[in-house]
Amino acid sequence: MYLSIGEDAMLIEGGISATFDIVVEQIKRIGIDPQRIKYVALTHTHTDHIGALPRLKMLWPHLKTIASPLAAKILSNGKLLKQFKGVDSSISKIMQSKEEIAALPQDLEAYDFSADIVARDGDRFDLGNGIAWTTHAIPGHSACQIAYHEEREGNLAIGDATGFYNPEEKVFWPNYFESLPNYVNSIKKLAALQANRVALSHNGVIEDRTNDFFSQALAAAEAYHQEMVTRTANGEDPQAIALEKAKWVQTIADHMPFNVMTALCEMLINLSRKENEAVSFTLQ
């Protein structure tokens, strides 16, 4: 999660339940009055991006949640909670096993995921002191995903638009879970903004040669897609490929339940086979 501070402030991303206490403590430590924080800006509705939201809204009722139109619909769907609880709990248990948290978060009596503000492409949120964020629709990873761009300092919060990036290994796991063409086009759209700093929702910030980062993300997507197409065309079992890929993903992204990673890897295989069309993976 990120905190942008102008005259007012805005949290970007909704974390998971297990990070709620950590974020609240960090905000206290840097001396920001929570009443200055007007918004929690969501990029998309995957479990690991909304988990702390109900706890933040309960602690600070004045917060307004920003979400895309589709995200707002998803967040109001009663079926969300059951799926959320399973994955959120699994991630929390993994964090506890790694001694990243001391105790598991307790269940809430009620969970409020509702969006207060529906943000459409091009909407602007002015925090004062020259800090304003503009929203950009960037489907591909998720149909409901949006990015936030702050022009004065050149900050760009992109959710998971470039997939999962491990900076230590300098490797990507492409995540075109909604659509490969949309995923590619959204990365190009983000690159065209010429940001100085790209805030990832996993593993930190890219501050140098951001266009190179986007080019690398596109190249990784192309390589992954072509591998899936070639291997399945040669008769390999998609489930066996998915299991192999999930084991690899676990070496670079070890906070997600293995069964979830396997299902997502199988989803990518199916999308690559279905969307095996001409897609340009090169920045203009």
Short mmCIF file of C-alpha atoms in Angstrom, two decimals:
data_model
loop_
_atom_site.label_atom_id
_atom_site.label_comp_id
_atom_site.label_asym_id
_atom_site.label_seq_id
_atom_site.Cartn_x
_atom_site.Cartn_y
_atom_site.Cartn_z
CA MET A 1 0.00 0.00 0.00
CA TYR A 2 1.09 3.57 -0.68
CA LEU A 3 0.27 6.88 1.02
CA SER A 4 0.18 10.02 -1.12
CA ILE A 5 0.24 13.29 0.80
CA GLY A 6 -0.86 16.71 -0.39
CA GLU A 7 -2.95 18.97 1.80
CA ASP A 8 -5.11 15.87 2.11
CA ALA A 9 -3.88 12.31 1.76
CA MET A 10 -4.86 9.13 -0.06
CA LEU A 11 -4.06 5.48 0.50
CA ILE A 12 -3.51 3.49 -2.69
CA GLU A 13 -4.40 -0.23 -2.53
CA GLY A 14 -6.37 -2.09 0.12
CA GLY A 15 -3.82 -4.64 1.34
CA ILE A 16 -4.85 -7.82 3.15
CA SER A 17 -6.28 -8.33 6.62
CA ALA A 18 -2.88 -9.23 8.04
CA THR A 19 -1.32 -5.94 6.92
CA PHE A 20 -3.96 -3.72 8.53
CA ASP A 21 -2.17 -3.31 11.89
CA ILE A 22 1.16 -2.78 10.13
CA VAL A 23 -0.20 0.04 7.96
CA VAL A 24 -1.97 1.77 10.84
CA GLU A 25 1.22 1.66 12.93
CA GLN A 26 3.29 3.06 10.05
CA ILE A 27 0.87 5.94 9.59
CA LYS A 28 1.13 6.74 13.30
CA ARG A 29 4.92 6.52 13.15
CA ILE A 30 5.27 9.08 10.38
CA GLY A 31 2.93 11.41 12.23
CA ILE A 32 0.09 11.74 9.72
CA ASP A 33 -3.29 12.59 11.24
CA PRO A 34 -5.66 9.90 9.88
CA GLN A 35 -8.31 12.60 9.44
CA ARG A 36 -6.17 13.94 6.57
CA ILE A 37 -6.56 10.65 4.71
CA LYS A 38 -9.65 11.19 2.57
CA TYR A 39 -9.53 8.19 0.25
CA VAL A 40 -8.58 4.56 -0.13
CA ALA A 41 -8.00 4.13 -3.87
CA LEU A 42 -8.35 0.55 -5.09
CA THR A 43 -6.69 -0.65 -8.29
CA HIS A 44 -8.80 -3.84 -8.56
CA THR A 45 -10.79 -6.32 -6.49
CA HIS A 46 -8.51 -9.34 -6.13
CA THR A 47 -8.40 -10.56 -2.54
CA ASP A 48 -4.83 -9.43 -1.86
CA HIS A 49 -5.78 -5.85 -2.82
CA ILE A 50 -8.88 -5.30 -0.70
CA GLY A 51 -8.32 -7.24 2.53
CA ALA A 52 -7.55 -4.38 4.92
CA LEU A 53 -10.34 -2.21 3.51
CA PRO A 54 -13.17 -3.23 5.91
CA ARG A 55 -10.88 -2.74 8.92
CA LEU A 56 -9.72 0.67 7.70
CA LYS A 57 -13.33 1.76 7.12
CA MET A 58 -14.25 0.57 10.59
CA LEU A 59 -11.34 2.39 12.26
CA TRP A 60 -11.67 5.56 10.17
CA PRO A 61 -15.32 5.91 9.05
CA HIS A 62 -14.59 9.12 7.17
CA LEU A 63 -12.55 7.28 4.51
CA LYS A 64 -14.05 7.16 1.02
CA THR A 65 -13.29 4.12 -1.12
CA ILE A 66 -12.50 4.77 -4.80
CA ALA A 67 -13.08 1.96 -7.31
CA SER A 68 -13.77 1.51 -11.01
CA PRO A 69 -17.37 1.01 -12.17
CA LEU A 70 -16.95 -2.77 -12.52
CA ALA A 71 -15.02 -2.98 -9.25
CA ALA A 72 -17.87 -1.19 -7.47
CA LYS A 73 -20.31 -3.82 -8.75
CA ILE A 74 -18.05 -6.67 -7.69
CA LEU A 75 -17.54 -5.18 -4.23
CA SER A 76 -21.29 -4.98 -3.71
CA ASN A 77 -21.80 -8.64 -4.65
CA GLY A 78 -22.52 -10.77 -1.59
CA LYS A 79 -20.66 -13.73 -3.13
CA LEU A 80 -17.37 -11.85 -2.78
CA LEU A 81 -17.05 -12.43 0.96
CA LYS A 82 -16.87 -16.24 0.89
CA GLN A 83 -14.13 -16.28 -1.74
CA PHE A 84 -12.30 -13.43 -0.01
CA LYS A 85 -12.19 -15.12 3.39
CA GLY A 86 -10.58 -18.30 2.10
CA VAL A 87 -7.74 -16.67 0.17
CA ASP A 88 -7.17 -13.88 2.71
CA SER A 89 -6.91 -16.42 5.53
CA SER A 90 -4.48 -18.59 3.54
CA ILE A 91 -2.19 -15.62 2.83
CA SER A 92 -2.30 -14.60 6.50
CA LYS A 93 -1.30 -18.12 7.57
CA ILE A 94 1.62 -18.07 5.14
CA MET A 95 2.74 -14.73 6.61
CA GLN A 96 2.51 -16.14 10.13
CA SER A 97 4.53 -19.20 9.14
CA LYS A 98 7.25 -16.84 7.87
CA GLU A 99 7.08 -14.90 11.17
CA GLU A 100 6.05 -11.75 9.31
CA ILE A 101 3.05 -11.36 11.63
CA ALA A 102 2.69 -12.60 15.22
CA ALA A 103 -0.98 -13.57 15.15
CA LEU A 104 -3.73 -14.17 12.63
CA PRO A 105 -6.30 -11.37 12.25
CA GLN A 106 -9.63 -12.04 13.94
CA ASP A 107 -12.79 -12.26 11.86
CA LEU A 108 -14.99 -9.19 11.79
CA GLU A 109 -18.68 -9.27 12.63
CA ALA A 110 -19.39 -7.51 9.34
CA TYR A 111 -17.33 -6.71 6.26
CA ASP A 112 -17.90 -3.47 4.35
CA PHE A 113 -16.20 -3.53 0.95
CA SER A 114 -18.51 -0.99 -0.66
CA ALA A 115 -17.21 1.70 -2.98
CA ASP A 116 -18.12 5.28 -2.10
CA ILE A 117 -16.79 6.86 -5.30
CA VAL A 118 -16.99 5.28 -8.77
CA ALA A 119 -13.93 6.41 -10.76
CA ARG A 120 -14.18 6.42 -14.53
CA ASP A 121 -11.37 6.80 -17.01
CA GLY A 122 -9.92 10.31 -16.70
CA ASP A 123 -11.43 11.20 -13.32
CA ARG A 124 -9.19 13.37 -11.13
CA PHE A 125 -8.64 13.42 -7.36
CA ASP A 126 -6.98 16.59 -6.10
CA LEU A 127 -5.22 16.28 -2.73
CA GLY A 128 -4.03 19.90 -2.71
CA ASN A 129 -0.49 21.30 -2.67
CA GLY A 130 -0.15 20.38 -6.35
CA ILE A 131 -0.77 16.66 -5.85
CA ALA A 132 -3.61 15.29 -8.00
CA TRP A 133 -4.22 11.77 -9.29
CA THR A 134 -5.93 10.87 -12.59
CA THR A 135 -7.48 7.44 -13.14
CA HIS A 136 -6.84 5.25 -16.20
CA ALA A 137 -8.72 2.08 -17.11
CA ILE A 138 -6.18 -0.73 -17.60
CA PRO A 139 -7.94 -4.10 -18.04
CA GLY A 140 -6.02 -7.27 -18.81
CA HIS A 141 -4.86 -8.53 -15.44
CA SER A 142 -8.37 -7.87 -14.19
CA ALA A 143 -11.34 -6.45 -16.05
CA CYS A 144 -11.95 -3.97 -13.22
CA GLN A 145 -8.39 -2.66 -12.83
CA ILE A 146 -7.49 1.04 -12.92
CA ALA A 147 -4.20 2.92 -12.54
CA TYR A 148 -3.57 6.25 -10.78
CA HIS A 149 -1.25 8.85 -12.31
CA GLU A 150 0.13 11.88 -10.47
CA GLU A 151 1.68 14.27 -12.96
CA ARG A 152 3.66 16.77 -10.85
CA GLU A 153 6.12 14.22 -9.49
CA GLY A 154 5.47 11.65 -12.21
CA ASN A 155 4.12 8.89 -9.97
CA LEU A 156 2.14 6.01 -11.46
CA ALA A 157 0.41 3.31 -9.38
CA ILE A 158 -0.36 0.41 -11.72
CA GLY A 159 -1.82 -2.40 -9.61
CA ASP A 160 -0.79 -5.70 -11.22
CA ALA A 161 -0.82 -4.42 -14.79
CA THR A 162 2.66 -5.85 -15.53
CA GLY A 163 2.04 -9.11 -13.70
CA PHE A 164 4.11 -10.22 -10.74
CA TYR A 165 7.65 -8.84 -10.87
CA ASN A 166 10.43 -10.18 -8.65
CA PRO A 167 13.14 -7.49 -8.53
CA GLU A 168 15.78 -9.75 -6.97
CA GLU A 169 15.52 -12.25 -9.82
CA LYS A 170 14.51 -9.56 -12.36
CA VAL A 171 11.82 -11.90 -13.63
CA PHE A 172 8.13 -11.51 -14.47
CA TRP A 173 5.21 -13.86 -14.11
CA PRO A 174 2.79 -12.42 -16.68
CA ASN A 175 -0.76 -12.19 -15.31
CA TYR A 176 -3.13 -11.67 -18.27
CA PHE A 177 -5.99 -13.30 -16.34
CA GLU A 178 -8.74 -11.32 -18.11
CA SER A 179 -7.38 -10.89 -21.63
CA LEU A 180 -3.96 -11.02 -23.28
CA PRO A 181 -4.70 -8.25 -25.84
CA ASN A 182 -6.09 -6.01 -23.10
CA TYR A 183 -3.07 -6.78 -20.91
CA VAL A 184 -0.65 -5.79 -23.69
CA ASN A 185 -2.60 -2.65 -24.64
CA SER A 186 -2.80 -1.52 -21.00
CA ILE A 187 0.96 -1.82 -20.55
CA LYS A 188 1.44 0.30 -23.67
CA LYS A 189 -1.06 2.84 -22.35
CA LEU A 190 0.86 3.08 -19.08
CA ALA A 191 4.22 3.41 -20.84
CA ALA A 192 2.87 6.34 -22.87
CA LEU A 193 2.36 8.31 -19.64
CA GLN A 194 6.17 8.56 -19.29
CA ALA A 195 6.16 8.23 -15.51
CA ASN A 196 9.27 8.88 -13.42
CA ARG A 197 8.24 6.34 -10.79
CA VAL A 198 6.11 3.20 -11.16
CA ALA A 199 4.54 1.94 -7.93
CA LEU A 200 3.91 -1.80 -8.14
CA SER A 201 1.37 -3.51 -5.93
CA HIS A 202 3.94 -6.20 -5.16
CA ASN A 203 7.64 -5.73 -4.46
CA GLY A 204 8.08 -2.00 -4.48
CA VAL A 205 8.84 0.78 -6.92
CA ILE A 206 10.57 1.16 -10.30
CA GLU A 207 12.39 4.52 -10.40
CA ASP A 208 14.84 4.21 -13.27
CA ARG A 209 14.19 3.74 -17.00
CA THR A 210 10.49 3.04 -16.54
CA ASN A 211 9.91 2.49 -20.27
CA ASP A 212 12.54 -0.26 -20.20
CA PHE A 213 10.54 -1.88 -17.41
CA PHE A 214 7.36 -1.80 -19.50
CA SER A 215 9.24 -3.19 -22.51
CA GLN A 216 10.56 -6.03 -20.37
CA ALA A 217 7.04 -6.76 -19.12
CA LEU A 218 5.79 -7.00 -22.70
CA ALA A 219 8.68 -9.26 -23.70
CA ALA A 220 7.97 -11.53 -20.74
CA ALA A 221 4.30 -11.73 -21.69
CA GLU A 222 5.18 -12.61 -25.27
CA ALA A 223 7.62 -15.34 -24.22
CA TYR A 224 5.20 -16.86 -21.70
CA HIS A 225 2.29 -16.77 -24.17
CA GLN A 226 4.31 -18.34 -26.98
CA GLU A 227 5.56 -21.07 -24.66
CA MET A 228 2.02 -21.97 -23.65
CA VAL A 229 0.84 -22.04 -27.28
CA THR A 230 3.80 -24.10 -28.50
CA ARG A 231 3.78 -26.65 -25.70
CA THR A 232 0.05 -27.33 -25.88
CA ALA A 233 0.17 -27.49 -29.70
CA ASN A 234 2.87 -30.16 -29.34
CA GLY A 235 0.49 -32.27 -27.27
CA GLU A 236 1.65 -31.56 -23.71
CA ASP A 237 -0.99 -31.90 -21.00
CA PRO A 238 -2.16 -28.41 -19.94
CA GLN A 239 -2.66 -29.52 -16.33
CA ALA A 240 0.90 -30.84 -16.18
CA ILE A 241 2.21 -27.56 -17.61
CA ALA A 242 0.15 -25.60 -15.07
CA LEU A 243 1.58 -27.65 -12.20
CA GLU A 244 5.13 -27.09 -13.46
CA LYS A 245 4.56 -23.36 -13.82
CA ALA A 246 2.96 -23.09 -10.37
CA LYS A 247 6.05 -24.69 -8.84
CA TRP A 248 8.18 -22.11 -10.63
CA VAL A 249 5.92 -19.23 -9.55
CA GLN A 250 6.23 -20.41 -5.95
CA THR A 251 9.99 -19.77 -6.14
CA ILE A 252 9.42 -16.07 -6.90
CA ALA A 253 6.00 -15.40 -5.31
CA ASP A 254 5.71 -17.40 -2.12
CA HIS A 255 2.78 -15.68 -0.36
CA MET A 256 0.00 -17.18 -2.48
CA PRO A 257 -1.60 -20.60 -1.78
CA PHE A 258 -0.22 -23.23 -4.17
CA ASN A 259 -3.65 -24.40 -5.33
CA VAL A 260 -4.53 -20.82 -6.27
CA MET A 261 -1.30 -20.43 -8.27
CA THR A 262 -1.95 -23.71 -10.08
CA ALA A 263 -5.47 -22.64 -11.04
CA LEU A 264 -4.17 -19.27 -12.27
CA CYS A 265 -1.44 -20.93 -14.34
CA GLU A 266 -4.06 -23.16 -15.95
CA MET A 267 -6.16 -20.06 -16.66
CA LEU A 268 -3.23 -18.45 -18.50
CA ILE A 269 -2.77 -21.57 -20.63
CA ASN A 270 -6.43 -21.55 -21.61
CA LEU A 271 -6.32 -17.84 -22.48
CA SER A 272 -3.18 -18.25 -24.59
CA ARG A 273 -4.78 -21.08 -26.54
CA LYS A 274 -8.00 -19.10 -26.98
CA GLU A 275 -6.36 -15.76 -27.82
CA ASN A 276 -3.67 -17.03 -30.16
CA GLU A 277 -4.02 -14.05 -32.46
CA ALA A 278 -1.70 -11.40 -33.80
CA VAL A 279 -0.70 -9.18 -30.85
CA SER A 280 2.15 -6.66 -31.02
CA PHE A 281 4.33 -6.85 -27.91
CA THR A 282 6.52 -3.86 -28.86
CA LEU A 283 6.23 -0.33 -27.51
CA GLN A 284 5.71 2.26 -30.24
#
